[in-house]
Tab-separated table of C-alpha atoms and ligand atoms in Angstrom:
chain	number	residue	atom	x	y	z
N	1	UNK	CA	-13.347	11.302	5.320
N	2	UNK	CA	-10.457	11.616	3.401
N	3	UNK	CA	-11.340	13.227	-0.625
N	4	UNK	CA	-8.969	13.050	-3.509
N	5	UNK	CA	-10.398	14.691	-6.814
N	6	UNK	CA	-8.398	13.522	-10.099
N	7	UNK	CA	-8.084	16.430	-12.621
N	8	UNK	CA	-6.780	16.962	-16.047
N	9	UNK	CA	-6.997	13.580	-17.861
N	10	UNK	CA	-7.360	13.074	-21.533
N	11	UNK	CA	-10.048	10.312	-20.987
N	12	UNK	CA	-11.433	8.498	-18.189
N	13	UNK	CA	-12.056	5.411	-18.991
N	14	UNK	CA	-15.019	4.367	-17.039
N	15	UNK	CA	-16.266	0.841	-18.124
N	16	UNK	CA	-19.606	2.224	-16.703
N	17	UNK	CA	-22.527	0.100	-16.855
N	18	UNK	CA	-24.500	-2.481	-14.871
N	19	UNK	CA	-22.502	-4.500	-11.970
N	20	UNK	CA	-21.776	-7.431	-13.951
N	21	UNK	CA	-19.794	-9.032	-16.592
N	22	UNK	CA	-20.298	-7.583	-20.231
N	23	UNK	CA	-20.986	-9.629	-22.912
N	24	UNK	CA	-20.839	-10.058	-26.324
N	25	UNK	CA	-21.252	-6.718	-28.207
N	26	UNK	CA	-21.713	-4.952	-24.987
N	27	UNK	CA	-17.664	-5.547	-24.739
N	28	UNK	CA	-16.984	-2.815	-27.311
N	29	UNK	CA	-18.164	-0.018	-25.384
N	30	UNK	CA	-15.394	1.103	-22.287
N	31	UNK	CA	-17.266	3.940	-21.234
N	32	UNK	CA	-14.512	6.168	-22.420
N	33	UNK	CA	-15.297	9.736	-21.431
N	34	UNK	CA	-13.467	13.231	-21.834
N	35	UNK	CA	-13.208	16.241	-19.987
N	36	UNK	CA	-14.049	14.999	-16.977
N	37	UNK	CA	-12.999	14.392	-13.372
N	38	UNK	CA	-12.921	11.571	-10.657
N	39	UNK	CA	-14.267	12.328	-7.196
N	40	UNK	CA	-13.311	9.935	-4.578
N	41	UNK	CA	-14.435	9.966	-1.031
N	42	UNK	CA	-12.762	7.441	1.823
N	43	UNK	CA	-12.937	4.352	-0.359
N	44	UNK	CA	-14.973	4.746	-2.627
N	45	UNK	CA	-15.695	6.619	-6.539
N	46	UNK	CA	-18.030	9.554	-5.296
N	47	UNK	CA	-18.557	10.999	-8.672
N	48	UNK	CA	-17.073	11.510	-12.870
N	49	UNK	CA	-18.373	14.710	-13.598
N	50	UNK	CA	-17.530	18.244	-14.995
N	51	UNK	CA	-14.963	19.748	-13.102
N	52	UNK	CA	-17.150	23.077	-12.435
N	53	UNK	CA	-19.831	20.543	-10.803
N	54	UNK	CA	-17.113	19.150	-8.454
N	55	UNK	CA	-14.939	21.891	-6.891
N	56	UNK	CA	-17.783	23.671	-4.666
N	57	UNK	CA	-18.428	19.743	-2.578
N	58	UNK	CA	-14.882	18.715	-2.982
N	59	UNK	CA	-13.251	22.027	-2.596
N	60	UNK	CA	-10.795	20.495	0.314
N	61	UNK	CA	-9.371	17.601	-1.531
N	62	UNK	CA	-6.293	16.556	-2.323
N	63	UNK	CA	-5.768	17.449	-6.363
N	64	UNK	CA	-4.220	15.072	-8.156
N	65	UNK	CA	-3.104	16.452	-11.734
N	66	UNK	CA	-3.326	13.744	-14.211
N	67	UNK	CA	-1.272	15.322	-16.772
N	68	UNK	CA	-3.423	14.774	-19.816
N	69	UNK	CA	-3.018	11.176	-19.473
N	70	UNK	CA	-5.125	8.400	-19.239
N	71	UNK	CA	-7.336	6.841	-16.396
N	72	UNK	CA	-8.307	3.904	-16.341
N	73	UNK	CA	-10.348	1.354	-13.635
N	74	UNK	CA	-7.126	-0.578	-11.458
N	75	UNK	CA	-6.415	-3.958	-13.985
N	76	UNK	CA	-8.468	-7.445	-12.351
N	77	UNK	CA	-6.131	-9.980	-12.726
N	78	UNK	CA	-8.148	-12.876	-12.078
N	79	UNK	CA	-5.701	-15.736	-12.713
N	80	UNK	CA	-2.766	-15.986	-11.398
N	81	UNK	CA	-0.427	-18.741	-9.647
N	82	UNK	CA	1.789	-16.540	-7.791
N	83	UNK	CA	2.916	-18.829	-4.831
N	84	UNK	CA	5.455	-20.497	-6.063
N	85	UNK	CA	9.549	-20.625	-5.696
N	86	UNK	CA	11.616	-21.365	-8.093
N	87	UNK	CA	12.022	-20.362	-11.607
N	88	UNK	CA	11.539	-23.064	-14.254
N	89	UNK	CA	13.336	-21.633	-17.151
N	90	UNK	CA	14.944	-25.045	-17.834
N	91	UNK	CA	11.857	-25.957	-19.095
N	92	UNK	CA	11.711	-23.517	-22.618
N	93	UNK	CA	14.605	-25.135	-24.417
N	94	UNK	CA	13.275	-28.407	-23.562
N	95	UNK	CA	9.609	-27.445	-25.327
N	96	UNK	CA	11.503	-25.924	-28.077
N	97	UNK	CA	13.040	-28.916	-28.902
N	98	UNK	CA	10.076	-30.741	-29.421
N	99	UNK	CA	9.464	-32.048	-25.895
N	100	UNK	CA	5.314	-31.187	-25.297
N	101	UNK	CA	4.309	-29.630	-21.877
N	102	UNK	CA	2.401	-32.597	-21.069
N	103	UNK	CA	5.591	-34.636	-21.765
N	104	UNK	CA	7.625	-32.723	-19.247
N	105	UNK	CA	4.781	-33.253	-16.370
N	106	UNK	CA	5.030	-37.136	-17.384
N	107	UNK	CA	8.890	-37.133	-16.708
N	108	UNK	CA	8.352	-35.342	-13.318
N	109	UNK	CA	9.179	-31.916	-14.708
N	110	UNK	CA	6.512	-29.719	-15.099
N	111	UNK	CA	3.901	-28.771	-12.186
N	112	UNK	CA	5.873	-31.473	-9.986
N	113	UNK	CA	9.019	-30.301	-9.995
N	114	UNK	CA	7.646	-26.928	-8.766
N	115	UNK	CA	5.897	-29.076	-5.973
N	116	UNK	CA	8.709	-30.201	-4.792
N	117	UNK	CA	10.632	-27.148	-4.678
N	118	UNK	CA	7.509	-25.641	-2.578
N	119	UNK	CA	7.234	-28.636	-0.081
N	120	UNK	CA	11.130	-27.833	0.983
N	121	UNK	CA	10.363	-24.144	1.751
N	122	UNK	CA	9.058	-22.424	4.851
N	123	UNK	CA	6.125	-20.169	4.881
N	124	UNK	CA	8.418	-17.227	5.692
N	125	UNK	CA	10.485	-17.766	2.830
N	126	UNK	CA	7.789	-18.272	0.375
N	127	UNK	CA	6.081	-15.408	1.673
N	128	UNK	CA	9.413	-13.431	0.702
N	129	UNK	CA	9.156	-14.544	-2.663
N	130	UNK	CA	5.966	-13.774	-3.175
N	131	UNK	CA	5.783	-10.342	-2.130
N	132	UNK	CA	8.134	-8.803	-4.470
N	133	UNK	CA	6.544	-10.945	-7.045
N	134	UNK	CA	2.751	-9.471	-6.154
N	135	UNK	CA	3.999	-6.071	-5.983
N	136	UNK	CA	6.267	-5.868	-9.626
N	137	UNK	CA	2.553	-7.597	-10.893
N	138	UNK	CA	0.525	-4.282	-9.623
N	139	UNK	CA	3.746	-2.230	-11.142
N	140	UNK	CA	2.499	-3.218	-14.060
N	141	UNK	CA	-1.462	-1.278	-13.467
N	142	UNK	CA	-3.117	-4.431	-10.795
N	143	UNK	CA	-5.227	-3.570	-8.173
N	144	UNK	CA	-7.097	-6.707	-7.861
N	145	UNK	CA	-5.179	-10.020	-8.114
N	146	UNK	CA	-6.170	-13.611	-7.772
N	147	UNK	CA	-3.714	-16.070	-6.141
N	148	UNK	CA	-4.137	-19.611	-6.249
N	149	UNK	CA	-2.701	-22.467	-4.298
N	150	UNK	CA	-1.639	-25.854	-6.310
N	151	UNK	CA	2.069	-26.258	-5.838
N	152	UNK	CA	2.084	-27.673	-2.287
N	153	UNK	CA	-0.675	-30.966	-3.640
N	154	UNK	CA	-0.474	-32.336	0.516
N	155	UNK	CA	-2.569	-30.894	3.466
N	156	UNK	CA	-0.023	-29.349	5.027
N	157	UNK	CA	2.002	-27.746	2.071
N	158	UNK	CA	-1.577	-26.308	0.498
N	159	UNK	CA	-2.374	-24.918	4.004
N	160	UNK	CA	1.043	-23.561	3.481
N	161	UNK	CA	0.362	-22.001	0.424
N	162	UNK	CA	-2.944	-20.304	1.165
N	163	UNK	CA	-1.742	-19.034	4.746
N	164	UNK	CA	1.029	-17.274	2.461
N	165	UNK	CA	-1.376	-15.284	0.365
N	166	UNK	CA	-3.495	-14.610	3.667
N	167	UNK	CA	-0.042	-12.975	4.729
N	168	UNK	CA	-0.331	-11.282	1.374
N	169	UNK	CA	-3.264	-9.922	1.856
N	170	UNK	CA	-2.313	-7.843	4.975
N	171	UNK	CA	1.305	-7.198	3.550
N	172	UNK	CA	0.505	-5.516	0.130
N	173	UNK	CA	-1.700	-2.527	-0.169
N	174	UNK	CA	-3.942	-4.678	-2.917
N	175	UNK	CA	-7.246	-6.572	-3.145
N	176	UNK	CA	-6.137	-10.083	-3.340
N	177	UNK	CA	-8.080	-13.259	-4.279
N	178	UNK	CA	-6.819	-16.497	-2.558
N	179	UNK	CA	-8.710	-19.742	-4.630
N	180	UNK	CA	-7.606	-23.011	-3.487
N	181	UNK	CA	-6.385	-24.940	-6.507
N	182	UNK	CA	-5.599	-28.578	-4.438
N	183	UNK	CA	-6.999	-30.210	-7.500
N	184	UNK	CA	-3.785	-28.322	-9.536
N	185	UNK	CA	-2.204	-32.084	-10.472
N	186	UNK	CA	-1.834	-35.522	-9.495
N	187	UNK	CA	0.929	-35.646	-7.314
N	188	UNK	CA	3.524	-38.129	-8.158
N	189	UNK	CA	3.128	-40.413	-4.882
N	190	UNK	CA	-0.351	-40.814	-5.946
N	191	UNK	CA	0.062	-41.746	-9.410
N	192	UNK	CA	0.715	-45.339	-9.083
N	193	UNK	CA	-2.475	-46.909	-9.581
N	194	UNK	CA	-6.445	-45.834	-10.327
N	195	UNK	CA	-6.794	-46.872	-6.240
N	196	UNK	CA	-4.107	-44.491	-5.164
N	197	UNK	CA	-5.969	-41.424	-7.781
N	198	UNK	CA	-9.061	-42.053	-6.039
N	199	UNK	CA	-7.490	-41.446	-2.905
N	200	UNK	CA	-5.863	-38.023	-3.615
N	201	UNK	CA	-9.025	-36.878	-5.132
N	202	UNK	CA	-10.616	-38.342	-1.167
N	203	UNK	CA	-7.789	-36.611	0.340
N	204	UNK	CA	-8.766	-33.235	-1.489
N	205	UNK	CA	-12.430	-33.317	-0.320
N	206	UNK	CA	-12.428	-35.251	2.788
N	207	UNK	CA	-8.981	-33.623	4.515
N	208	UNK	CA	-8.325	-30.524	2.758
N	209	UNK	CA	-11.363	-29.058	1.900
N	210	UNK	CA	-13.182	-29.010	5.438
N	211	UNK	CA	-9.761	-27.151	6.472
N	212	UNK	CA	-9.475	-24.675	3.688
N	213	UNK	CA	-13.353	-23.495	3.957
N	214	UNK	CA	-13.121	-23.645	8.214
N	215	UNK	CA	-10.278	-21.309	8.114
N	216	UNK	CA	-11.644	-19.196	5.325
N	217	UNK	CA	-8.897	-19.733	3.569
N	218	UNK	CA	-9.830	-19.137	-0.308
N	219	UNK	CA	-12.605	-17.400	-1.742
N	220	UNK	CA	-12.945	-20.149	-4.654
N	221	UNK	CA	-11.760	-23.692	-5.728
N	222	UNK	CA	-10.185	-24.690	-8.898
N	223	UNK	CA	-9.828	-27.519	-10.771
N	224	UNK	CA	-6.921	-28.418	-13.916
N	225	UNK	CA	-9.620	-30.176	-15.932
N	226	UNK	CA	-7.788	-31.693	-18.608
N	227	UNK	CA	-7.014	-34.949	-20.503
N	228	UNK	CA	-3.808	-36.668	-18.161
N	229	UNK	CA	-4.867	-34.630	-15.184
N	230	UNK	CA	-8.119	-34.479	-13.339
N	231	UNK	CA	-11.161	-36.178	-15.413
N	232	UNK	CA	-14.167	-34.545	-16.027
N	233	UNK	CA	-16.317	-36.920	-13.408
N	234	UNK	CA	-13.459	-35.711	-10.738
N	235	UNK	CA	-13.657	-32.377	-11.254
N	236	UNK	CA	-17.429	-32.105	-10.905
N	237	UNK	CA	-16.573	-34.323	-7.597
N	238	UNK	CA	-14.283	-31.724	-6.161
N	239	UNK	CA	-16.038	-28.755	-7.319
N	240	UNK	CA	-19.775	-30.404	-6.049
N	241	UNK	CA	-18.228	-30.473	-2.450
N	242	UNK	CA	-16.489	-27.522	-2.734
N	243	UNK	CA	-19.946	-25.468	-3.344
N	244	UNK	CA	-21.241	-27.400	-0.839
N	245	UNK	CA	-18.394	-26.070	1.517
N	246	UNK	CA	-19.566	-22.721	0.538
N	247	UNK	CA	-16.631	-21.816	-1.691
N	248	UNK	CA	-17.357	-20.105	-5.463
N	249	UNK	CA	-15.908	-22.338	-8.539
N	250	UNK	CA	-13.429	-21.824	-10.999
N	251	UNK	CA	-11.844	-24.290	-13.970
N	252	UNK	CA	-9.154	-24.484	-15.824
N	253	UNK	CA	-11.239	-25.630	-18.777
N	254	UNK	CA	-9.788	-27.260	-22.279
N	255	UNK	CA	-6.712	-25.808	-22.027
N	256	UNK	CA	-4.871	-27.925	-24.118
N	257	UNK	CA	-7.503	-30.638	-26.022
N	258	UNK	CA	-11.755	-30.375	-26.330
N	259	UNK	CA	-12.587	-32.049	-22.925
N	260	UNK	CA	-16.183	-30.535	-22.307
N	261	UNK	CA	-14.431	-28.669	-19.376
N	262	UNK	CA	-16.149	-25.270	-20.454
N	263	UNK	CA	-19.576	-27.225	-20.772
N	264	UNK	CA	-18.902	-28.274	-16.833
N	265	UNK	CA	-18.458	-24.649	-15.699
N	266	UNK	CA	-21.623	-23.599	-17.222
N	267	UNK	CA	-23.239	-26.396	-15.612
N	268	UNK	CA	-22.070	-26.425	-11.967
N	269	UNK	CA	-22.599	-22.462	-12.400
N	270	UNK	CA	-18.877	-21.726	-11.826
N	271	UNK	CA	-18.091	-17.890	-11.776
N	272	UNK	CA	-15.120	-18.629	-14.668
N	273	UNK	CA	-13.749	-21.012	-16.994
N	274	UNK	CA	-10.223	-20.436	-17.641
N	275	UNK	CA	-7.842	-20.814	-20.573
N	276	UNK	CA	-10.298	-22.382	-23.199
N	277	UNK	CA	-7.296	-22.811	-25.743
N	278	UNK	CA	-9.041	-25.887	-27.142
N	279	UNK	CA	-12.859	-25.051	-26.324
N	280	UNK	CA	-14.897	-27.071	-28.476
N	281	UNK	CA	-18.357	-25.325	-30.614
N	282	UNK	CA	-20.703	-26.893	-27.808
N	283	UNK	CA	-18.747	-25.485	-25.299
N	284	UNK	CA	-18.944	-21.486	-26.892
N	285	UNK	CA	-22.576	-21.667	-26.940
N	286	UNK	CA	-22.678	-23.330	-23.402
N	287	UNK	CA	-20.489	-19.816	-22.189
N	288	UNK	CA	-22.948	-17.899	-24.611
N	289	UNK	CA	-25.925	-19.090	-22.591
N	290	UNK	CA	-24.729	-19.040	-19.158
N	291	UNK	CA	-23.407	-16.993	-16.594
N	292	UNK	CA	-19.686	-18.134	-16.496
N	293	UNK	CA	-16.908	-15.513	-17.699
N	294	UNK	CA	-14.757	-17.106	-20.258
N	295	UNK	CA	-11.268	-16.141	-18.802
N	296	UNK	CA	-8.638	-16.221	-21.239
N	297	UNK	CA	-4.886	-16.079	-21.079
N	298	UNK	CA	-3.159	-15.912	-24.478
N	299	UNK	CA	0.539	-15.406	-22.865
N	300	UNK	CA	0.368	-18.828	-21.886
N	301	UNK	CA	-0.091	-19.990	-25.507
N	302	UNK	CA	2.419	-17.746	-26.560
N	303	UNK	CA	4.836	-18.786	-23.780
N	304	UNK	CA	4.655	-22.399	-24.818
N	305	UNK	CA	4.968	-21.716	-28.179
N	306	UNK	CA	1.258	-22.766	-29.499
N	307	UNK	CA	-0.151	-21.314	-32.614
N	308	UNK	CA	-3.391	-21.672	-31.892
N	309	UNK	CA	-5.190	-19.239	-29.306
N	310	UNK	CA	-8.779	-19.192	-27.656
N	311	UNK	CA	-11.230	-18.023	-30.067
N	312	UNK	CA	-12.105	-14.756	-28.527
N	313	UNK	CA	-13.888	-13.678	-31.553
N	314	UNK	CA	-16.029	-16.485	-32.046
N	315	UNK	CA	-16.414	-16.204	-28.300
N	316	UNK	CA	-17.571	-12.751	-28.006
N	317	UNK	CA	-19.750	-13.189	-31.635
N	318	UNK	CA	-21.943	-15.667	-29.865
N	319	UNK	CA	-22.488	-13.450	-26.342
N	320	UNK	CA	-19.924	-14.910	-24.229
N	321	UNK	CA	-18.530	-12.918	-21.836
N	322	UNK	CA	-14.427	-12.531	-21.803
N	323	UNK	CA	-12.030	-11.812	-19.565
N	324	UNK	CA	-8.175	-11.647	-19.837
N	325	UNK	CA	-5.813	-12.304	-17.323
N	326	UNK	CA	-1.681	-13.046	-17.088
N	327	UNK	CA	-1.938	-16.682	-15.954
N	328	UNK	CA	1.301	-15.294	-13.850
N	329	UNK	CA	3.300	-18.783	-12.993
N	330	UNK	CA	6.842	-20.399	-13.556
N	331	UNK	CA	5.593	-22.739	-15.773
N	332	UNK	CA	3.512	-21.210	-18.715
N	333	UNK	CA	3.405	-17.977	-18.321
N	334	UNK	CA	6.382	-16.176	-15.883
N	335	UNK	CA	5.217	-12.540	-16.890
N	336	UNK	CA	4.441	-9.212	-14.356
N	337	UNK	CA	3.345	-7.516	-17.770
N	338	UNK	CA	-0.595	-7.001	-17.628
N	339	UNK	CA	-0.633	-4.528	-20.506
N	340	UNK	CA	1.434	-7.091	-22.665
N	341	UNK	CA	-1.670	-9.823	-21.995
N	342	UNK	CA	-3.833	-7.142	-23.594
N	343	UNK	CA	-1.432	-6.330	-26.646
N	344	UNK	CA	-1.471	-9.859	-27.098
N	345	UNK	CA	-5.730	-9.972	-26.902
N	346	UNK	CA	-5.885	-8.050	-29.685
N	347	UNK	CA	-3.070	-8.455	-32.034
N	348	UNK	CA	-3.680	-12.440	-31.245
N	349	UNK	CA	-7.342	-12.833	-30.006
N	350	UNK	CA	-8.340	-9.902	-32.351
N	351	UNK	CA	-10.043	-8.308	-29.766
N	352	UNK	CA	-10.421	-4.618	-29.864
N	353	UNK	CA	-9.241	-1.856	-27.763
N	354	UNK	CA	-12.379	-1.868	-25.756
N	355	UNK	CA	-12.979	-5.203	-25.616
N	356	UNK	CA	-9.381	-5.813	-24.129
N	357	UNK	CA	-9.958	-2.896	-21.107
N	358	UNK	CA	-13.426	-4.407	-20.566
N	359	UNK	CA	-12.126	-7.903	-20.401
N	360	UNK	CA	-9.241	-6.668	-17.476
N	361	UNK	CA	-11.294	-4.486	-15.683
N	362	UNK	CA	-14.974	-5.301	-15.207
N	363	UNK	CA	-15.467	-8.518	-16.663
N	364	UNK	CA	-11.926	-9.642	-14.587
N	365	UNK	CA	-13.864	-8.719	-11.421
N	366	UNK	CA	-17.138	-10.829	-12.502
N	367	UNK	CA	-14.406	-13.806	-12.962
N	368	UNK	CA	-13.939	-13.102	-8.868
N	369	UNK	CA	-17.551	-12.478	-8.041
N	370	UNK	CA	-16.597	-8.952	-7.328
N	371	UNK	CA	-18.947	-7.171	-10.453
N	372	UNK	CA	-21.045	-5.249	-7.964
N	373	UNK	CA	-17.452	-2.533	-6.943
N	374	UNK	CA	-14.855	-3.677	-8.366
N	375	UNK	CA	-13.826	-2.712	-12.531
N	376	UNK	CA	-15.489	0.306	-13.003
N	377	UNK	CA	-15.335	3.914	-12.316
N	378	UNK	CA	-18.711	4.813	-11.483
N	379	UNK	CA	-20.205	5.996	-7.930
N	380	UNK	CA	-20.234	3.826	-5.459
N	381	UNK	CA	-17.342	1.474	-6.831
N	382	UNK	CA	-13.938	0.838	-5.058
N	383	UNK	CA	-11.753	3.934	-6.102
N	384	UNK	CA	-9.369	0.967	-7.574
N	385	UNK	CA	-7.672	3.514	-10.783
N	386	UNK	CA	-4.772	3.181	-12.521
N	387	UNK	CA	-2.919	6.083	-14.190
N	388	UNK	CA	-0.953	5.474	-17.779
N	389	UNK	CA	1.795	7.214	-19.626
N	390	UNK	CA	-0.429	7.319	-22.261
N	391	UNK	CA	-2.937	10.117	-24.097
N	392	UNK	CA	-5.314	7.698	-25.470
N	393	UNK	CA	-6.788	4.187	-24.389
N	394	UNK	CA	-5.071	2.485	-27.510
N	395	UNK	CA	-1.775	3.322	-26.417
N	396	UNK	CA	-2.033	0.846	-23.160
N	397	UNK	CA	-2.042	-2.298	-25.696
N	398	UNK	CA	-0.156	-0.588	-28.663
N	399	UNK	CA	3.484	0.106	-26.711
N	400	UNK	CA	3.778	-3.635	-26.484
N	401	UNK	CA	5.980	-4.823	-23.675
N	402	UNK	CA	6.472	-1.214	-22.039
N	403	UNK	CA	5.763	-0.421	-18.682
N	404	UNK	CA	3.541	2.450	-19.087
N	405	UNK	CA	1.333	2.500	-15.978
N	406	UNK	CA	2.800	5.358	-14.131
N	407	UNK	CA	0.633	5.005	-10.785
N	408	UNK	CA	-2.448	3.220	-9.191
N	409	UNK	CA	-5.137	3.524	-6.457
N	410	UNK	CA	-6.996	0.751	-4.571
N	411	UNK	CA	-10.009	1.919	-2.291
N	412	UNK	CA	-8.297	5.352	-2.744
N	413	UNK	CA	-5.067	4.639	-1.102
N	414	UNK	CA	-2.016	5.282	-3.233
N	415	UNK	CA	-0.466	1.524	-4.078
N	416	UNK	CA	1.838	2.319	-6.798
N	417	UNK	CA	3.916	5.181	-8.183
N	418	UNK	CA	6.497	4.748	-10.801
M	501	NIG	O1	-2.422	-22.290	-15.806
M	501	NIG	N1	-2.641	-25.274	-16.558
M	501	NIG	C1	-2.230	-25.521	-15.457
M	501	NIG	N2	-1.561	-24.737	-14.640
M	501	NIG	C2	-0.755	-23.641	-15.000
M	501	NIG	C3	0.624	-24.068	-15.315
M	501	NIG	C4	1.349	-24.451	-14.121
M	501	NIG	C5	2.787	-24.816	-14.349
M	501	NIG	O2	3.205	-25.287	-15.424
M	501	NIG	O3	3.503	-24.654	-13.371
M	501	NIG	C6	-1.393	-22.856	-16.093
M	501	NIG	O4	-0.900	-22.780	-17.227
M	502	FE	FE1	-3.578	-21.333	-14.687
């Protein structure tokens, strides 16, 4: 089996700790540790110890000098809508003019003009955008990166969509996370009456689901829960059968108004709820309680030119569990820039260092069900590491915008190198 040892880093930070998310003041503790070195075997972390107790049992590996930098677990980007294919950049003069997000979607802009760009593509060449796309993302210190569906809103164009990131999946030398996210939008030949609604929502369980879970096409279904999209009743509708189909549940979850979206997720046990711009009191200490990760994804406010962010603090105060992640689309957030998402949880969120590296590592991979080897490094985890131009953990957030992350490692194989 093959054996890499990583020497010579300033700290290793570890996120160490039981295989699941961490929560409330357990977030401030990243398992940073110094003078120590990673043993990998095959796949997998075989040990963080002492040099001196490594070298004898890994004396034939290949070294890998870290340089006195930083190590850190590979980033878990657990929400991303990376299928897509054009850019929408006509779309950030219009908000800054006054015109509202929702506003655009109304006039057909929005979410449906990027459905109709993806319904007159092929798979092939959606596959060749979204490769280069998925790749400049783990630039940027990804290993592990959810893709959802939910610009194709027909059968065949979601099928479409999810058969790309299956093509992903083999193409790119990453773990990716296919969701099905069917329930992204209304589509606009749908939208003339309540009857017609009902019937997209039928369409979505009745002809799309069955196919999607058959075909093992997405580890997880998502819903936009929000005021003007999908209701609260038609969520739990989608999301019910979904479970039932054996797929794991996600929500995009008061986003933009109080909806009791984050209450839902709690309720129908979903593994995240996502966004949470707007989450009402009730719905904190419904996160506080339960078992869903609060994902949150403060570029997107910042993108669209909101003031008002998720409140991480009040969030993390009462025991929820937090997670960060790009929210990579053309829409509302068109950034590779993983790092930036964490400069922007704690100058914004007022998170702090730890808190932000726990919340893209370990607590990103309980958003994906994927707690157990996936966000730390500890033995027996995925040897998923990321290496940074950077001395000390507080760097990664504080060079805001750079590109610092100067190579990665998922299941030991080399992914990245800048
Ligand atoms: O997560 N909130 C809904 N969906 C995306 C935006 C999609 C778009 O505008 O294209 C989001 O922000
Ligand atoms: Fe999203």
């Amino acid at each position: 089996m093959s054996q890499l040892l990583f020497v010579n880093a300033s700290q290793v930070v570890t996120c160490a700790g039981p295989a699941r998310a961490r929560r409330g003041i357990e977030m401030t503790d990243a398992g940073v540790r110094f003078g120590v070195a990673i043993a990998v075997e095959g796949d997998r972390i075989a040990a963080v110890a002492h040099p001196s107790e490594l070298e004898s049992t890994f004396a034939g590996a290949e070294v890998i000098d870290c340089g006195g930098r930083v190590v850190t677990p590979g980033l878990v980007d657990s929400h991303t809508h990376a299928i897509f294919g054009r850019a929408r950049y006509e779309e950030q003069e219009m908000r800054a003019s006054g015109v509202g997000y929702l506003e655009i979607a109304r006039r057909g802009g929005g979410i449906h003009a990027s459905v109709a760009d993806l319904r007159s593509r092929s798979e092939g060449e959606l596959f060749d955008l979204a490769l280069p796309r998925i790749l400049r993302l783990a630039s940027y210190g990804s290993t592990t990166i959810e893709i959802k569906s939910g610009y194709g809103l027909s059968v065949e164009d979601e099928l479409k969509s999810l058969r790309v990131i299956a093509r992903l999946q083999r193409a790119a030398p990453l773990r990716l996370v296919p969701t099905w996210l069917g329930a992204h939008e209304i589509p606009l030949e749908f939208r003339e009456s309540e009857a017609r609604r009902s019937e997209y929502v039928s369409l979505l369980v009745h002809d799309l689901l069955p196919i999607v879970a058959r075909e093992r096409l997405a580890s997880f279904a998502d819903v936009f829960c929000e005021p003007g999209v999908f209701t609260i009743d038609e969520t739990r509708a989608i999301l019910d059968a979904s479970r039932s189909a054996g797929l794991g549940l996600k929500l995009h979850a008061d986003e933009l108004e109080p909806h009791g979206g984050a209450e839902l997720a709690v309720e129908l046990g979903a593994v995240s709820a996502d966004h949470l711009g707007a989450v009402s009191r009730t719905g904190i200490v419904a996160l506080a309680g339960g078992a869903t990760v609060a994902t949150l994804l403060p570029g997107t406010m910042l993108f669209l030119g909101r003031r008002a962010q998720a409140p991480a603090r009040e969030m993390i105060e009462a025991g929820a569990a937090v997670a960060l992640a790009t929210d990579f689309n053309p829409g509302t957030s068109p950034t590779f820039n993983f790092p930036l998402i964490l400069t922007l949880g704690v100058s914004q969120l007022r998170m702090n260092v730890a808190e932000a590296i726990v919340a893209a590592t370990v607590n990103g991979a309980a958003a994906l069900g994927l707690a157990a080897g996936v966000g730390r490094i500890e033995s027996g985890c995925s040897a998923d590491l990321a290496l940074w131009d950077a001395e000390d953990i507080r760097e990664i957030p504080y060079w805001y915008g750079d590109r610092r992350c100067i190579g990665t490692w998922m299941g030991g194989r080399a992914c990245h190198a800048c």
